[in-house]
CSV table of C-alpha atoms in Angstrom, one decimal:
chain,number,residue,atom,x,y,z
T,1,LEU,CA,-11.5,-19.5,6.8
T,2,ILE,CA,-13.1,-16.9,9.1
T,3,ALA,CA,-16.5,-17.5,7.6
T,4,ALA,CA,-16.1,-21.3,7.9
T,5,ASP,CA,-15.1,-20.8,11.6
T,6,GLU,CA,-11.7,-22.5,10.8
T,7,ILE,CA,-9.7,-19.6,12.3
T,8,ASP,CA,-10.6,-17.1,15.0
T,9,PHE,CA,-9.4,-14.1,13.2
T,10,GLY,CA,-7.2,-12.9,10.4
T,11,PHE,CA,-5.4,-9.8,9.1
T,12,VAL,CA,-6.7,-8.4,5.9
T,13,THR,CA,-6.2,-5.4,3.6
T,14,LEU,CA,-9.3,-4.1,1.9
T,15,ARG,CA,-11.4,-1.2,0.9
T,16,ASP,CA,-14.8,-0.4,2.4
T,17,GLY,CA,-16.7,-1.8,-0.5
T,18,GLN,CA,-15.0,-5.2,0.0
T,19,LYS,CA,-16.1,-5.8,3.6
T,20,THR,CA,-18.2,-8.8,4.3
T,21,ASN,CA,-20.7,-9.2,7.2
T,22,ASP,CA,-17.7,-10.0,9.5
T,23,GLU,CA,-16.4,-7.8,12.2
T,24,TYR,CA,-13.3,-5.6,11.5
T,25,ILE,CA,-10.9,-4.0,13.9
T,26,PRO,CA,-8.9,-1.3,12.0
T,27,ILE,CA,-5.2,-1.4,12.6
T,28,ALA,CA,-3.8,1.1,10.1
T,29,GLN,CA,-4.6,3.1,7.0
T,30,GLU,CA,-2.0,2.4,4.3
T,31,GLU,CA,-1.7,5.1,1.7
T,32,LEU,CA,-1.1,4.0,-1.8
T,33,VAL,CA,2.0,5.7,-3.2
T,34,LEU,CA,3.6,6.3,-6.6
T,35,ILE,CA,7.1,5.0,-7.0
T,36,LEU,CA,9.5,6.0,-9.7
T,37,PRO,CA,13.2,5.4,-10.4
T,38,SER,CA,15.0,8.2,-8.6
T,39,SER,CA,16.7,9.2,-11.9
T,40,HIS,CA,13.3,9.7,-13.6
T,41,PRO,CA,12.9,13.3,-14.9
T,42,PHE,CA,9.3,13.5,-13.6
T,43,CYS,CA,10.7,13.3,-10.0
T,44,ALA,CA,11.6,17.0,-10.4
T,45,LYS,CA,7.9,17.8,-11.1
T,46,ALA,CA,6.7,16.8,-7.6
T,47,VAL,CA,5.3,19.5,-5.3
T,48,LYS,CA,5.2,19.8,-1.6
T,49,GLY,CA,1.9,18.4,-0.3
T,50,ASP,CA,0.3,17.6,3.0
T,51,GLY,CA,1.5,14.0,3.1
T,52,PRO,CA,4.7,12.3,4.2
T,53,TYR,CA,6.1,12.5,0.7
T,54,PRO,CA,6.1,15.1,-2.1
T,55,GLU,CA,3.0,14.9,-4.4
T,56,LEU,CA,3.1,13.9,-8.0
T,57,ASP,CA,0.3,14.0,-10.6
T,58,PRO,CA,-0.1,10.5,-12.1
T,59,SER,CA,-1.4,12.0,-15.4
T,60,LEU,CA,2.3,12.8,-16.2
T,61,LEU,CA,2.8,9.0,-16.6
T,62,LYS,CA,0.6,8.4,-19.6
T,63,ASN,CA,3.4,7.0,-21.7
T,64,GLU,CA,5.3,5.2,-18.9
T,65,PRO,CA,5.5,1.4,-18.4
T,66,PHE,CA,4.0,0.2,-15.1
T,67,ALA,CA,4.6,-2.9,-12.9
T,68,MET,CA,1.3,-3.8,-11.3
T,69,MET,CA,0.2,-6.2,-8.6
T,70,TYR,CA,-1.6,-9.2,-10.0
T,71,ARG,CA,-5.2,-8.6,-11.4
T,72,THR,CA,-7.1,-10.4,-8.7
T,73,SER,CA,-5.5,-8.4,-5.8
T,74,THR,CA,-7.3,-5.7,-3.9
T,75,VAL,CA,-4.6,-3.2,-4.7
T,76,TYR,CA,-4.9,-3.8,-8.5
T,77,GLU,CA,-8.5,-2.4,-8.4
T,78,CYS,CA,-7.3,0.6,-6.4
T,79,VAL,CA,-4.4,1.3,-8.9
T,80,GLU,CA,-6.7,0.9,-11.9
T,81,GLU,CA,-9.1,3.5,-10.4
T,82,ILE,CA,-6.3,6.0,-9.6
T,83,LEU,CA,-4.8,5.7,-13.1
T,84,SER,CA,-8.2,5.9,-14.8
T,85,ALA,CA,-9.2,9.0,-12.9
T,86,ALA,CA,-5.9,10.5,-14.1
T,87,GLY,CA,-6.6,9.6,-17.7
T,88,VAL,CA,-3.8,7.0,-17.8
T,89,VAL,CA,-4.3,3.7,-19.6
T,90,PRO,CA,-1.1,2.0,-18.3
T,91,TYR,CA,1.2,0.1,-20.5
T,92,ILE,CA,1.6,-2.9,-18.1
T,93,LEU,CA,5.1,-4.3,-18.4
T,94,PHE,CA,4.3,-7.1,-15.9
T,95,GLU,CA,2.2,-8.1,-12.9
T,96,SER,CA,3.5,-9.5,-9.7
T,97,PRO,CA,2.0,-10.9,-6.4
T,98,ARG,CA,4.7,-9.0,-4.4
T,99,ALA,CA,5.2,-5.3,-4.0
T,100,PHE,CA,8.9,-5.8,-3.3
T,101,THR,CA,9.3,-7.2,-6.9
T,102,ILE,CA,7.7,-4.1,-8.2
T,103,LEU,CA,10.1,-2.0,-6.2
T,104,GLU,CA,13.1,-4.0,-7.5
T,105,MET,CA,11.9,-3.4,-11.1
T,106,VAL,CA,11.5,0.3,-10.4
T,107,SER,CA,14.9,0.5,-8.9
T,108,SER,CA,16.3,-1.1,-12.0
T,109,ASN,CA,14.8,1.8,-14.1
T,110,MET,CA,12.4,-0.4,-15.9
T,111,CYS,CA,9.1,1.0,-14.9
T,112,CYS,CA,7.0,2.9,-12.3
T,113,GLY,CA,4.4,1.6,-10.0
T,114,ILE,CA,1.8,2.2,-7.2
T,115,ILE,CA,2.1,0.2,-4.0
T,116,PRO,CA,1.0,0.5,-0.4
T,117,ASP,CA,3.2,2.6,1.8
T,118,SER,CA,3.9,-0.2,4.3
T,119,PRO,CA,6.7,-0.7,6.8
T,120,ALA,CA,6.6,-4.4,5.9
T,121,ILE,CA,8.0,-3.6,2.4
T,122,HIS,CA,11.7,-2.9,2.2
T,123,ARG,CA,12.6,-0.1,-0.2
T,124,PRO,CA,15.8,-0.6,-2.3
T,125,GLN,CA,18.1,2.3,-3.2
T,126,GLY,CA,17.2,4.2,-6.3
T,127,VAL,CA,13.4,4.5,-5.7
T,128,SER,CA,11.6,7.8,-5.1
T,129,VAL,CA,8.2,7.8,-3.3
T,130,PHE,CA,5.4,10.2,-4.0
T,131,CYS,CA,1.9,10.8,-2.6
T,132,LEU,CA,-0.9,10.8,-5.0
T,133,PRO,CA,-3.6,13.5,-5.2
T,134,GLY,CA,-6.4,12.7,-2.7
T,135,HIS,CA,-4.1,10.3,-0.8
T,136,PRO,CA,-5.9,7.1,-1.8
T,137,SER,CA,-5.6,4.4,0.9
T,138,TRP,CA,-6.9,1.1,2.1
T,139,THR,CA,-7.4,-0.4,5.6
T,140,PHE,CA,-5.2,-3.0,7.2
T,141,ALA,CA,-7.5,-4.6,9.7
T,142,ALA,CA,-8.1,-7.7,11.9
T,143,SER,CA,-11.3,-9.5,11.0
T,144,TYR,CA,-13.4,-12.1,12.8
T,145,ARG,CA,-16.8,-13.7,12.3
T,146,LYS,CA,-19.7,-11.6,13.3
T,147,GLY,CA,-21.6,-12.9,16.3
T,148,THR,CA,-18.6,-14.8,17.8
T,149,HIS,CA,-16.7,-13.8,20.9
T,150,LEU,CA,-13.1,-12.9,20.3
T,151,PRO,CA,-11.0,-14.2,23.2
T,152,LYS,CA,-9.1,-11.6,25.3
T,153,VAL,CA,-5.8,-13.1,24.2
T,154,SER,CA,-6.7,-12.6,20.6
T,155,ARG,CA,-7.7,-9.0,21.3
T,156,HIS,CA,-4.4,-8.4,23.0
T,157,PHE,CA,-2.5,-9.8,20.1
T,158,ILE,CA,-4.4,-7.5,17.7
T,159,LYS,CA,-3.6,-4.6,20.0
T,160,LEU,CA,0.1,-5.5,19.9
T,161,ALA,CA,0.0,-5.7,16.1
T,162,SER,CA,-1.7,-2.3,16.0
T,163,ASP,CA,0.8,-0.7,18.3
T,164,TYR,CA,3.7,-2.3,16.3
T,165,TRP,CA,2.3,-1.1,12.9
T,166,THR,CA,1.7,2.4,14.2
T,167,GLY,CA,5.3,2.6,15.5
T,168,ALA,CA,6.7,1.1,12.3
T,169,MET,CA,4.8,3.5,10.0
T,170,ALA,CA,6.1,6.5,12.1
T,171,ALA,CA,9.7,5.2,11.9
T,172,LEU,CA,9.4,4.7,8.1
T,173,HIS,CA,8.2,8.3,7.6
T,174,ARG,CA,10.9,9.6,9.9
T,175,LYS,CA,13.6,7.7,7.9
T,176,ASP,CA,12.2,9.0,4.6
T,177,GLN,CA,12.1,12.5,5.9
T,178,GLU,CA,15.7,12.3,7.0
T,179,ASN,CA,16.8,10.9,3.6
T,180,ARG,CA,15.1,13.8,1.8
T,181,VAL,CA,16.8,16.4,4.1
T,182,SER,CA,20.3,14.9,3.7
């Protein structure tokens, strides 16, 4: 729709290799995180890292069922690369277009998953979150057609979205830190 000049701008999540010739205004980096049922024995194998959550080696999960985002999604490619680098060929229990569905399945002790660490995704009880080695991430950005003028009101809206996202991510990490301490 951006390329066809049907909309002025849109919000996208993508990796650098997926960018088109359009313009991009970065809003946030969303780290991809590993999620396990809180009762899973591998939760105890996590180590303190430099991210907002303890770090867990995904190679431990070689024989675990996974819930994945659907195959044509950007995040599916990311997860596939992460698991492949760890030597994991996942047993895919199911695919979903929604990260929340994956969280629900993990909280039901059915599987594990890798999803974006996003304040837009509510986390149910019974899910533990872990950073992955190397802290893989993708960019949440506003995009508009190259060579076009983005009106001041659109730029202001994008700035508001960026400010909101930054504050929401900080609040999410504070809440998770408080939950780990208590």
